[in-house]
């Protein structure tokens, strides 16, 4: 899919210079940024779901507390 964007000339020039220093094109630089942005959003959604499950799931520990000695008792 193609997309047309409008940028200030000075900003575009600086962005192209940065891309050139990184050995890539401005198109690839913007694509990588968008992929990172989308990945961050997906991670945020997953974190929210994990937090919701953590808060609502009963778990299996029976709210028992364990310390290190209890965890290793009976092991050699």
mmCIF file of N, CA and C in Angstrom:
data_model
loop_
_atom_site.group_PDB
_atom_site.id
_atom_site.type_symbol
_atom_site.label_atom_id
_atom_site.label_comp_id
_atom_site.label_asym_id
_atom_site.label_seq_id
_atom_site.Cartn_x
_atom_site.Cartn_y
_atom_site.Cartn_z
ATOM 1 N N UNK A 1 0.852 -1.165 0.000
ATOM 2 C CA UNK A 1 0.000 0.000 0.000
ATOM 3 C C UNK A 1 0.902 1.233 0.000
ATOM 4 N N UNK A 2 0.503 2.215 -0.709
ATOM 5 C CA UNK A 2 1.249 3.463 -0.750
ATOM 6 C C UNK A 2 0.548 4.510 0.093
ATOM 7 N N UNK A 3 1.347 5.447 0.612
ATOM 8 C CA UNK A 3 0.837 6.506 1.465
ATOM 9 C C UNK A 3 1.607 7.773 1.132
ATOM 10 N N UNK A 4 0.903 8.870 1.020
ATOM 11 C CA UNK A 4 1.546 10.155 0.758
ATOM 12 C C UNK A 4 1.518 10.970 2.040
ATOM 13 N N UNK A 5 2.681 11.478 2.418
ATOM 14 C CA UNK A 5 2.810 12.288 3.621
ATOM 15 C C UNK A 5 3.397 13.644 3.263
ATOM 16 N N UNK A 6 3.143 14.636 4.073
ATOM 17 C CA UNK A 6 3.695 15.975 3.863
ATOM 18 C C UNK A 6 4.589 16.325 5.044
ATOM 19 N N UNK A 7 5.838 16.725 4.746
ATOM 20 C CA UNK A 7 6.801 17.109 5.767
ATOM 21 C C UNK A 7 7.430 18.436 5.407
ATOM 22 N N UNK A 8 7.864 19.146 6.411
ATOM 23 C CA UNK A 8 8.645 20.355 6.223
ATOM 24 C C UNK A 8 9.948 19.977 5.525
ATOM 25 N N UNK A 9 10.408 20.795 4.583
ATOM 26 C CA UNK A 9 11.623 20.489 3.817
ATOM 27 C C UNK A 9 12.844 20.268 4.706
ATOM 28 N N UNK A 10 13.007 21.109 5.723
ATOM 29 C CA UNK A 10 14.168 20.992 6.607
ATOM 30 C C UNK A 10 14.117 19.681 7.385
ATOM 31 N N UNK A 11 12.940 19.317 7.868
ATOM 32 C CA UNK A 11 12.776 18.062 8.598
ATOM 33 C C UNK A 11 13.080 16.874 7.694
ATOM 34 N N UNK A 12 12.568 16.911 6.492
ATOM 35 C CA UNK A 12 12.790 15.828 5.542
ATOM 36 C C UNK A 12 14.274 15.688 5.208
ATOM 37 N N UNK A 13 14.953 16.801 5.046
ATOM 38 C CA UNK A 13 16.384 16.766 4.748
ATOM 39 C C UNK A 13 17.165 16.123 5.894
ATOM 40 N N UNK A 14 16.869 16.528 7.129
ATOM 41 C CA UNK A 14 17.559 15.956 8.290
ATOM 42 C C UNK A 14 17.255 14.462 8.425
ATOM 43 N N UNK A 15 16.015 14.077 8.183
ATOM 44 C CA UNK A 15 15.634 12.662 8.282
ATOM 45 C C UNK A 15 16.366 11.832 7.233
ATOM 46 N N UNK A 16 16.499 12.359 6.031
ATOM 47 C CA UNK A 16 17.243 11.640 4.984
ATOM 48 C C UNK A 16 18.716 11.508 5.353
ATOM 49 N N UNK A 17 19.278 12.534 5.973
ATOM 50 C CA UNK A 17 20.680 12.470 6.409
ATOM 51 C C UNK A 17 20.863 11.387 7.476
ATOM 52 N N UNK A 18 19.933 11.315 8.404
ATOM 53 C CA UNK A 18 19.997 10.280 9.443
ATOM 54 C C UNK A 18 19.900 8.901 8.816
ATOM 55 N N UNK A 19 18.978 8.733 7.902
ATOM 56 C CA UNK A 19 18.829 7.443 7.221
ATOM 57 C C UNK A 19 20.108 7.078 6.474
ATOM 58 N N UNK A 20 20.710 8.036 5.801
ATOM 59 C CA UNK A 20 21.945 7.772 5.058
ATOM 60 C C UNK A 20 23.072 7.366 6.004
ATOM 61 N N UNK A 21 23.176 8.044 7.154
ATOM 62 C CA UNK A 21 24.206 7.673 8.138
ATOM 63 C C UNK A 21 24.000 6.253 8.656
ATOM 64 N N UNK A 22 22.750 5.828 8.713
ATOM 65 C CA UNK A 22 22.440 4.477 9.187
ATOM 66 C C UNK A 22 22.490 3.443 8.065
ATOM 67 N N UNK A 23 22.810 3.913 6.859
ATOM 68 C CA UNK A 23 22.935 3.007 5.726
ATOM 69 C C UNK A 23 21.610 2.450 5.243
ATOM 70 N N UNK A 24 20.567 3.250 5.356
ATOM 71 C CA UNK A 24 19.244 2.789 4.938
ATOM 72 C C UNK A 24 18.517 3.929 4.237
ATOM 73 N N UNK A 25 17.352 3.646 3.743
ATOM 74 C CA UNK A 25 16.545 4.686 3.101
ATOM 75 C C UNK A 25 15.580 5.277 4.115
ATOM 76 N N UNK A 26 15.062 6.437 3.805
ATOM 77 C CA UNK A 26 14.069 7.063 4.674
ATOM 78 C C UNK A 26 12.820 6.190 4.732
ATOM 79 N N UNK A 27 12.467 5.586 3.624
ATOM 80 C CA UNK A 27 11.317 4.682 3.586
ATOM 81 C C UNK A 27 11.501 3.522 4.566
ATOM 82 N N UNK A 28 12.676 2.892 4.544
ATOM 83 C CA UNK A 28 12.943 1.778 5.456
ATOM 84 C C UNK A 28 12.992 2.237 6.909
ATOM 85 N N UNK A 29 13.529 3.423 7.136
ATOM 86 C CA UNK A 29 13.595 3.973 8.484
ATOM 87 C C UNK A 29 12.185 4.196 9.043
ATOM 88 N N UNK A 30 11.303 4.777 8.243
ATOM 89 C CA UNK A 30 9.924 5.011 8.664
ATOM 90 C C UNK A 30 9.173 3.684 8.844
ATOM 91 N N UNK A 31 9.416 2.724 7.954
ATOM 92 C CA UNK A 31 8.772 1.420 8.084
ATOM 93 C C UNK A 31 9.179 0.750 9.397
ATOM 94 N N UNK A 32 10.461 0.793 9.714
ATOM 95 C CA UNK A 32 10.952 0.189 10.960
ATOM 96 C C UNK A 32 10.333 0.876 12.172
ATOM 97 N N UNK A 33 10.216 2.192 12.104
ATOM 98 C CA UNK A 33 9.598 2.923 13.208
ATOM 99 C C UNK A 33 8.139 2.498 13.391
ATOM 100 N N UNK A 34 7.398 2.399 12.289
ATOM 101 C CA UNK A 34 5.997 2.004 12.383
ATOM 102 C C UNK A 34 5.855 0.578 12.905
ATOM 103 N N UNK A 35 6.749 -0.310 12.498
ATOM 104 C CA UNK A 35 6.713 -1.685 13.003
ATOM 105 C C UNK A 35 6.975 -1.713 14.511
ATOM 106 N N UNK A 36 7.899 -0.884 14.961
ATOM 107 C CA UNK A 36 8.180 -0.784 16.393
ATOM 108 C C UNK A 36 6.976 -0.220 17.136
ATOM 109 N N UNK A 37 6.365 0.793 16.575
ATOM 110 C CA UNK A 37 5.192 1.416 17.183
ATOM 111 C C UNK A 37 4.053 0.418 17.307
ATOM 112 N N UNK A 38 3.782 -0.322 16.262
ATOM 113 C CA UNK A 38 2.710 -1.316 16.277
ATOM 114 C C UNK A 38 3.052 -2.436 17.255
ATOM 115 N N UNK A 39 4.303 -2.877 17.274
ATOM 116 C CA UNK A 39 4.726 -3.916 18.208
ATOM 117 C C UNK A 39 4.566 -3.466 19.642
ATOM 118 N N UNK A 40 4.873 -2.216 19.922
ATOM 119 C CA UNK A 40 4.710 -1.674 21.273
ATOM 120 C C UNK A 40 3.250 -1.663 21.680
ATOM 121 N N UNK A 41 2.391 -1.315 20.750
ATOM 122 C CA UNK A 41 0.954 -1.291 21.033
ATOM 123 C C UNK A 41 0.450 -2.701 21.316
ATOM 124 N N UNK A 42 0.898 -3.666 20.529
ATOM 125 C CA UNK A 42 0.490 -5.053 20.761
ATOM 126 C C UNK A 42 0.984 -5.536 22.120
ATOM 127 N N UNK A 43 2.202 -5.170 22.466
ATOM 128 C CA UNK A 43 2.748 -5.562 23.767
ATOM 129 C C UNK A 43 1.931 -4.934 24.892
ATOM 130 N N UNK A 44 1.509 -3.708 24.696
ATOM 131 C CA UNK A 44 0.708 -3.021 25.703
ATOM 132 C C UNK A 44 -0.629 -3.727 25.905
ATOM 133 N N UNK A 45 -1.244 -4.151 24.816
ATOM 134 C CA UNK A 45 -2.522 -4.868 24.907
ATOM 135 C C UNK A 45 -2.321 -6.199 25.617
ATOM 136 N N UNK A 46 -1.236 -6.908 25.301
ATOM 137 C CA UNK A 46 -0.951 -8.183 25.959
ATOM 138 C C UNK A 46 -0.702 -7.971 27.451
ATOM 139 N N UNK A 47 0.000 -6.912 27.802
ATOM 140 C CA UNK A 47 0.265 -6.625 29.205
ATOM 141 C C UNK A 47 -1.030 -6.326 29.955
ATOM 142 N N UNK A 48 -1.916 -5.561 29.342
ATOM 143 C CA UNK A 48 -3.200 -5.273 29.975
ATOM 144 C C UNK A 48 -3.988 -6.560 30.203
ATOM 145 N N UNK A 49 -3.989 -7.471 29.231
ATOM 146 C CA UNK A 49 -4.703 -8.739 29.377
ATOM 147 C C UNK A 49 -4.071 -9.589 30.471
ATOM 148 N N UNK A 50 -2.757 -9.645 30.515
ATOM 149 C CA UNK A 50 -2.068 -10.404 31.556
ATOM 150 C C UNK A 50 -2.398 -9.838 32.943
ATOM 151 N N UNK A 51 -2.389 -8.535 33.066
ATOM 152 C CA UNK A 51 -2.714 -7.890 34.340
ATOM 153 C C UNK A 51 -4.152 -8.198 34.748
ATOM 154 N N UNK A 52 -5.080 -8.157 33.787
ATOM 155 C CA UNK A 52 -6.474 -8.475 34.081
ATOM 156 C C UNK A 52 -6.600 -9.920 34.570
ATOM 157 N N UNK A 53 -5.933 -10.847 33.877
ATOM 158 C CA UNK A 53 -5.983 -12.245 34.292
ATOM 159 C C UNK A 53 -5.358 -12.432 35.666
ATOM 160 N N UNK A 54 -4.267 -11.762 35.903
ATOM 161 C CA UNK A 54 -3.574 -11.860 37.181
ATOM 162 C C UNK A 54 -4.490 -11.407 38.326
ATOM 163 N N UNK A 55 -5.215 -10.319 38.063
ATOM 164 C CA UNK A 55 -6.093 -9.765 39.094
ATOM 165 C C UNK A 55 -7.355 -10.597 39.311
ATOM 166 N N UNK A 56 -7.806 -11.334 38.284
ATOM 167 C CA UNK A 56 -9.091 -12.028 38.395
ATOM 168 C C UNK A 56 -8.973 -13.541 38.540
ATOM 169 N N UNK A 57 -7.861 -14.140 38.140
ATOM 170 C CA UNK A 57 -7.723 -15.593 38.207
ATOM 171 C C UNK A 57 -7.477 -16.031 39.643
ATOM 172 N N UNK A 58 -8.107 -17.146 40.044
ATOM 173 C CA UNK A 58 -7.965 -17.575 41.434
ATOM 174 C C UNK A 58 -6.588 -18.150 41.761
ATOM 175 N N UNK A 59 -5.892 -18.673 40.796
ATOM 176 C CA UNK A 59 -4.591 -19.279 41.064
ATOM 177 C C UNK A 59 -4.749 -20.630 41.741
ATOM 178 N N UNK A 60 -3.642 -21.263 42.069
ATOM 179 C CA UNK A 60 -3.700 -22.593 42.654
ATOM 180 C C UNK A 60 -2.976 -22.681 43.987
ATOM 181 N N UNK A 61 -2.478 -21.596 44.471
ATOM 182 C CA UNK A 61 -1.691 -21.654 45.705
ATOM 183 C C UNK A 61 -2.561 -21.611 46.947
ATOM 184 N N UNK A 62 -3.844 -21.335 46.767
ATOM 185 C CA UNK A 62 -4.719 -21.228 47.925
ATOM 186 C C UNK A 62 -4.315 -20.074 48.819
ATOM 187 N N UNK A 63 -3.713 -19.059 48.238
ATOM 188 C CA UNK A 63 -3.226 -17.891 48.965
ATOM 189 C C UNK A 63 -2.189 -18.251 50.017
ATOM 190 N N UNK A 64 -1.596 -19.438 49.870
ATOM 191 C CA UNK A 64 -0.544 -19.835 50.798
ATOM 192 C C UNK A 64 0.741 -19.094 50.512
ATOM 193 N N UNK A 65 1.514 -18.901 51.508
ATOM 194 C CA UNK A 65 2.806 -18.238 51.357
ATOM 195 C C UNK A 65 3.895 -19.275 51.565
ATOM 196 N N UNK A 66 4.913 -19.187 50.782
ATOM 197 C CA UNK A 66 6.021 -20.121 50.874
ATOM 198 C C UNK A 66 7.309 -19.339 51.039
ATOM 199 N N UNK A 67 8.200 -19.875 51.818
ATOM 200 C CA UNK A 67 9.522 -19.260 51.881
ATOM 201 C C UNK A 67 10.524 -20.247 51.285
ATOM 202 N N UNK A 68 11.732 -19.825 51.169
ATOM 203 C CA UNK A 68 12.756 -20.629 50.509
ATOM 204 C C UNK A 68 12.955 -21.977 51.202
ATOM 205 N N UNK A 69 12.967 -21.983 52.507
ATOM 206 C CA UNK A 69 13.148 -23.244 53.238
ATOM 207 C C UNK A 69 12.022 -24.226 52.933
ATOM 208 N N UNK A 70 10.781 -23.730 52.860
ATOM 209 C CA UNK A 70 9.657 -24.597 52.532
ATOM 210 C C UNK A 70 9.798 -25.179 51.118
ATOM 211 N N UNK A 71 10.245 -24.352 50.196
ATOM 212 C CA UNK A 71 10.352 -24.792 48.813
ATOM 213 C C UNK A 71 11.399 -25.881 48.646
ATOM 214 N N UNK A 72 12.458 -25.853 49.431
ATOM 215 C CA UNK A 72 13.555 -26.821 49.266
ATOM 216 C C UNK A 72 13.552 -27.919 50.315
ATOM 217 N N UNK A 73 12.593 -27.914 51.218
ATOM 218 C CA UNK A 73 12.537 -28.938 52.267
ATOM 219 C C UNK A 73 12.359 -30.315 51.619
ATOM 220 N N UNK A 74 13.142 -31.264 52.036
ATOM 221 C CA UNK A 74 13.072 -32.629 51.531
ATOM 222 C C UNK A 74 13.931 -32.882 50.307
ATOM 223 N N UNK A 75 14.543 -31.866 49.769
ATOM 224 C CA UNK A 75 15.448 -32.043 48.631
ATOM 225 C C UNK A 75 16.870 -32.235 49.146
ATOM 226 N N UNK A 76 17.628 -32.953 48.374
ATOM 227 C CA UNK A 76 19.025 -33.207 48.777
ATOM 228 C C UNK A 76 19.926 -32.276 48.031
#
